[in-house]
Short mmCIF file of C-alpha atoms in Angstrom, two decimals:
data_model
loop_
_atom_site.label_atom_id
_atom_site.label_comp_id
_atom_site.label_asym_id
_atom_site.label_seq_id
_atom_site.Cartn_x
_atom_site.Cartn_y
_atom_site.Cartn_z
CA MET N 1 0.96 -38.80 -5.40
CA SER N 2 -1.53 -41.13 -7.02
CA PRO N 3 -2.44 -40.84 -10.74
CA ALA N 4 -5.80 -39.38 -9.72
CA GLY N 5 -4.09 -36.72 -7.72
CA GLY N 6 -4.57 -38.18 -4.26
CA THR N 7 -1.91 -38.48 -1.62
CA HIS N 8 -0.57 -41.72 -0.20
CA THR N 9 -1.00 -42.85 3.37
CA ALA N 10 0.48 -46.21 4.49
CA GLY N 11 0.74 -47.22 0.83
CA ARG N 12 -2.87 -46.44 0.00
CA PRO N 13 -4.04 -43.39 -1.94
CA THR N 14 -6.35 -40.97 -0.17
CA ARG N 15 -8.29 -38.27 -1.87
CA LEU N 16 -8.11 -34.67 -0.74
CA PRO N 17 -11.38 -33.03 0.34
CA ARG N 18 -12.86 -30.94 -2.51
CA SER N 19 -11.99 -27.62 -0.91
CA ALA N 20 -8.36 -28.66 -0.37
CA ARG N 21 -8.08 -29.95 -3.91
CA ARG N 22 -9.49 -26.70 -5.28
CA LYS N 23 -6.97 -24.70 -3.26
CA GLN N 24 -4.15 -26.93 -4.54
CA LEU N 25 -5.23 -26.46 -8.14
CA LEU N 26 -5.54 -22.66 -7.74
CA GLU N 27 -2.06 -22.45 -6.32
CA ALA N 28 -0.65 -24.50 -9.19
CA ALA N 29 -2.57 -22.46 -11.72
CA GLN N 30 -1.35 -19.20 -10.24
CA GLU N 31 2.30 -20.27 -10.61
CA VAL N 32 1.71 -21.13 -14.26
CA PHE N 33 -0.33 -18.04 -15.16
CA VAL N 34 2.07 -15.69 -13.40
CA ALA N 35 5.05 -17.24 -15.18
CA GLN N 36 3.54 -17.66 -18.59
CA GLY N 37 0.53 -15.37 -18.86
CA TYR N 38 -2.94 -16.53 -19.80
CA HIS N 39 -2.43 -17.15 -23.50
CA ALA N 40 0.73 -19.23 -23.20
CA ALA N 41 -0.48 -21.26 -20.26
CA ALA N 42 -2.03 -24.66 -20.94
CA MET N 43 -4.28 -26.84 -18.78
CA ASP N 44 -1.73 -29.62 -19.30
CA ASP N 45 0.93 -27.41 -17.63
CA ILE N 46 -1.38 -26.66 -14.71
CA ALA N 47 -2.36 -30.26 -14.19
CA GLU N 48 1.28 -31.30 -14.28
CA ARG N 49 2.26 -28.54 -11.82
CA ALA N 50 -0.50 -29.72 -9.44
CA GLY N 51 0.42 -33.34 -9.83
CA VAL N 52 -3.02 -34.37 -11.04
CA SER N 53 -4.55 -35.72 -14.21
CA LYS N 54 -6.36 -33.38 -16.59
CA PRO N 55 -9.74 -35.04 -15.80
CA VAL N 56 -9.26 -34.14 -12.15
CA LEU N 57 -8.53 -30.52 -13.09
CA TYR N 58 -11.63 -30.40 -15.29
CA GLN N 59 -13.76 -31.83 -12.47
CA HIS N 60 -13.17 -28.54 -10.62
CA PHE N 61 -12.88 -26.04 -13.51
CA PRO N 62 -14.60 -26.57 -16.83
CA GLY N 63 -12.04 -24.54 -18.76
CA LYS N 64 -8.97 -22.33 -18.62
CA LEU N 65 -10.94 -19.11 -18.52
CA GLU N 66 -13.07 -20.30 -15.56
CA LEU N 67 -9.88 -21.23 -13.73
CA TYR N 68 -8.32 -17.86 -14.47
CA LEU N 69 -11.45 -16.01 -13.29
CA ALA N 70 -11.52 -17.98 -10.07
CA LEU N 71 -7.90 -16.96 -9.44
CA LEU N 72 -8.62 -13.35 -10.38
CA ASP N 73 -11.63 -13.22 -8.02
CA ARG N 74 -9.36 -14.37 -5.18
CA ALA N 75 -6.70 -11.85 -6.12
CA VAL N 76 -9.12 -8.97 -6.39
CA ASP N 77 -10.61 -9.74 -3.00
CA THR N 78 -7.11 -9.75 -1.49
CA VAL N 79 -6.30 -6.24 -2.81
CA ILE N 80 -9.64 -4.77 -1.73
CA GLN N 81 -9.51 -6.31 1.74
CA GLY N 82 -5.92 -5.14 2.19
CA THR N 83 -6.90 -1.58 1.28
CA ARG N 84 -9.85 -1.59 3.67
CA ALA N 85 -7.77 -3.05 6.47
CA ALA N 86 -5.16 -0.33 5.97
CA LEU N 87 -7.77 2.42 6.17
CA GLU N 88 -9.35 0.90 9.25
CA SER N 89 -5.99 0.42 11.03
CA THR N 90 -5.93 4.02 12.35
CA GLU N 91 -7.94 7.22 12.56
CA ASP N 92 -4.93 9.38 11.78
CA ASN N 93 -5.33 10.30 8.12
CA LYS N 94 -1.59 10.75 7.50
CA GLN N 95 -1.07 7.20 8.79
CA ARG N 96 -4.00 5.96 6.72
CA VAL N 97 -2.26 7.20 3.58
CA ALA N 98 0.96 5.51 4.61
CA ALA N 99 -0.76 2.26 5.57
CA THR N 100 -2.61 2.11 2.23
CA MET N 101 0.58 2.73 0.31
CA HIS N 102 2.40 0.04 2.26
CA ALA N 103 -0.45 -2.37 1.64
CA PHE N 104 -0.01 -1.99 -2.10
CA TYR N 105 3.77 -2.29 -1.93
CA THR N 106 3.53 -5.39 0.25
CA TYR N 107 1.05 -6.96 -2.15
CA VAL N 108 3.15 -6.23 -5.24
CA ALA N 109 6.36 -7.38 -3.57
CA SER N 110 4.84 -10.77 -2.57
CA GLU N 111 6.98 -13.58 -4.06
CA GLU N 112 3.91 -15.34 -5.44
CA GLY N 113 3.49 -12.54 -8.01
CA GLU N 114 -0.28 -12.57 -7.73
CA PHE N 115 -0.39 -8.85 -8.54
CA ARG N 116 0.43 -9.68 -12.19
CA LEU N 117 -2.95 -11.27 -12.60
CA VAL N 118 -4.65 -8.05 -11.43
CA PHE N 119 -2.45 -5.27 -12.75
CA GLU N 120 -0.63 -6.90 -15.73
CA SER N 121 -3.13 -9.34 -17.15
CA ASP N 122 -2.75 -10.20 -20.82
CA LEU N 123 -6.49 -10.89 -21.07
CA THR N 124 -8.04 -7.48 -20.34
CA ASN N 125 -9.87 -7.55 -23.64
CA GLU N 126 -12.06 -10.30 -22.14
CA PRO N 127 -15.09 -8.51 -20.56
CA ALA N 128 -15.18 -10.76 -17.49
CA VAL N 129 -11.55 -10.05 -16.76
CA ARG N 130 -11.88 -6.34 -17.45
CA GLU N 131 -14.83 -6.15 -15.02
CA ARG N 132 -12.78 -7.72 -12.21
CA VAL N 133 -9.72 -5.57 -12.87
CA ASP N 134 -11.88 -2.44 -12.88
CA ARG N 135 -13.51 -3.61 -9.66
CA VAL N 136 -10.16 -3.33 -7.87
CA THR N 137 -9.73 0.29 -8.71
CA HIS N 138 -13.37 1.22 -8.09
CA ALA N 139 -13.71 -0.66 -4.76
CA CYS N 140 -10.39 0.54 -3.38
CA ALA N 141 -11.13 4.08 -4.50
CA GLU N 142 -14.61 3.95 -2.95
CA ALA N 143 -13.06 3.09 0.39
CA VAL N 144 -10.40 5.84 0.11
CA SER N 145 -12.97 8.39 -1.09
CA GLU N 146 -15.12 7.90 1.99
CA VAL N 147 -12.24 9.08 4.16
CA ILE N 148 -11.44 12.00 1.82
CA SER N 149 -15.04 13.13 1.69
CA ALA N 150 -15.46 12.97 5.42
CA ASP N 151 -12.28 14.86 6.10
CA ALA N 152 -12.02 17.38 3.29
CA GLY N 153 -15.62 18.35 2.68
CA LEU N 154 -15.58 17.34 -1.00
CA ASN N 155 -18.49 15.78 -2.80
CA ARG N 156 -18.48 12.19 -3.99
CA GLU N 157 -17.30 12.91 -7.56
CA GLN N 158 -14.39 15.08 -6.31
CA SER N 159 -13.43 12.53 -3.65
CA MET N 160 -13.51 9.66 -6.15
CA VAL N 161 -11.19 11.47 -8.60
CA LEU N 162 -8.63 12.05 -5.84
CA ALA N 163 -9.11 8.46 -4.52
CA VAL N 164 -8.59 6.90 -7.95
CA SER N 165 -5.45 9.00 -8.31
CA LEU N 166 -4.08 7.74 -5.00
CA VAL N 167 -4.86 4.14 -5.84
CA GLY N 168 -3.22 4.49 -9.23
CA MET N 169 -0.18 6.10 -7.64
CA ALA N 170 0.12 3.24 -5.21
CA GLN N 171 -0.02 0.35 -7.65
CA VAL N 172 1.90 1.98 -10.47
CA SER N 173 4.75 3.16 -8.28
CA ALA N 174 4.94 -0.20 -6.50
CA ARG N 175 5.19 -2.05 -9.77
CA TYR N 176 7.82 0.36 -11.03
CA TRP N 177 9.82 -0.04 -7.84
CA LEU N 178 9.68 -3.84 -8.11
CA ALA N 179 10.71 -3.92 -11.77
CA SER N 180 13.13 -1.04 -12.03
CA ALA N 181 14.47 0.26 -8.74
CA ASP N 182 17.79 -0.71 -7.16
CA GLN N 183 16.14 -2.42 -4.19
CA ASP N 184 19.38 -2.46 -2.22
CA SER N 185 19.49 1.35 -2.22
CA LEU N 186 15.74 1.92 -2.17
CA GLN N 187 14.13 -0.73 -0.09
CA GLN N 188 10.40 -1.43 0.00
CA GLN N 189 9.74 0.37 3.30
CA ASN N 190 11.56 3.50 2.12
CA ALA N 191 9.93 3.48 -1.32
CA ALA N 192 6.40 3.22 0.18
CA ASP N 193 7.22 5.92 2.72
CA LEU N 194 8.48 8.22 -0.08
CA VAL N 195 5.35 7.87 -2.14
CA ALA N 196 3.10 8.13 0.90
CA SER N 197 4.83 11.39 1.74
CA LEU N 198 4.11 12.77 -1.71
CA ALA N 199 0.44 11.66 -1.53
CA TRP N 200 -0.06 13.17 1.93
CA ARG N 201 1.49 16.49 0.96
CA GLY N 202 -1.10 16.72 -1.79
CA ILE N 203 -4.18 15.48 -0.01
CA ARG N 204 -3.68 17.47 3.17
CA GLY N 205 -3.98 20.69 1.25
CA PHE N 206 -7.72 20.28 0.90
CA PRO N 207 -9.90 22.06 3.48
CA ARG N 208 -11.23 20.04 6.38
CA THR N 209 -14.92 19.96 7.15
CA ASP N 210 -14.25 21.51 10.54
CA GLY N 211 -12.80 24.56 8.87
#
């Protein structure tokens, strides 16, 4: 790789397109932030991980916070889109609960560790970070609450309380499983099924709109 962060072709450096360079820098930054947290991570570490000079890094991101927020925006969108896709994957509400639970477990179990930026950030006292972290819970719960409201005949406030509870159950149990469980005896599929069963037994007790 060239000192300016380009790649070499036939002995001559070539520069990556801006979008490709940005993606490369985000991937390097994610590795550093996941491993070290925001406060311990340095732009020098990120530039070194990406194989670029610091000036190249600053051409794309004016500071560490801006870089962190760009990563967090990407991570938040991934969680929200995964939740919506799970809900849209079937019209069977029992399977919707299971699909949503599995979506969270799959996200948390990803080897990249992106979930740590969303659910275990060491920068939640920063308003811009807090807003993004809160957006995950709110947007995912909004999607879940629409299904609950349509099926159980509950108003928006009631549906949102239940939906936030389900989203919290999903991400907290998935993180606990990853950090604490014996994953040989309780594998990801089984853990997600177990929690989905608990959630469904609770949510199905509410009356349906069709009586």
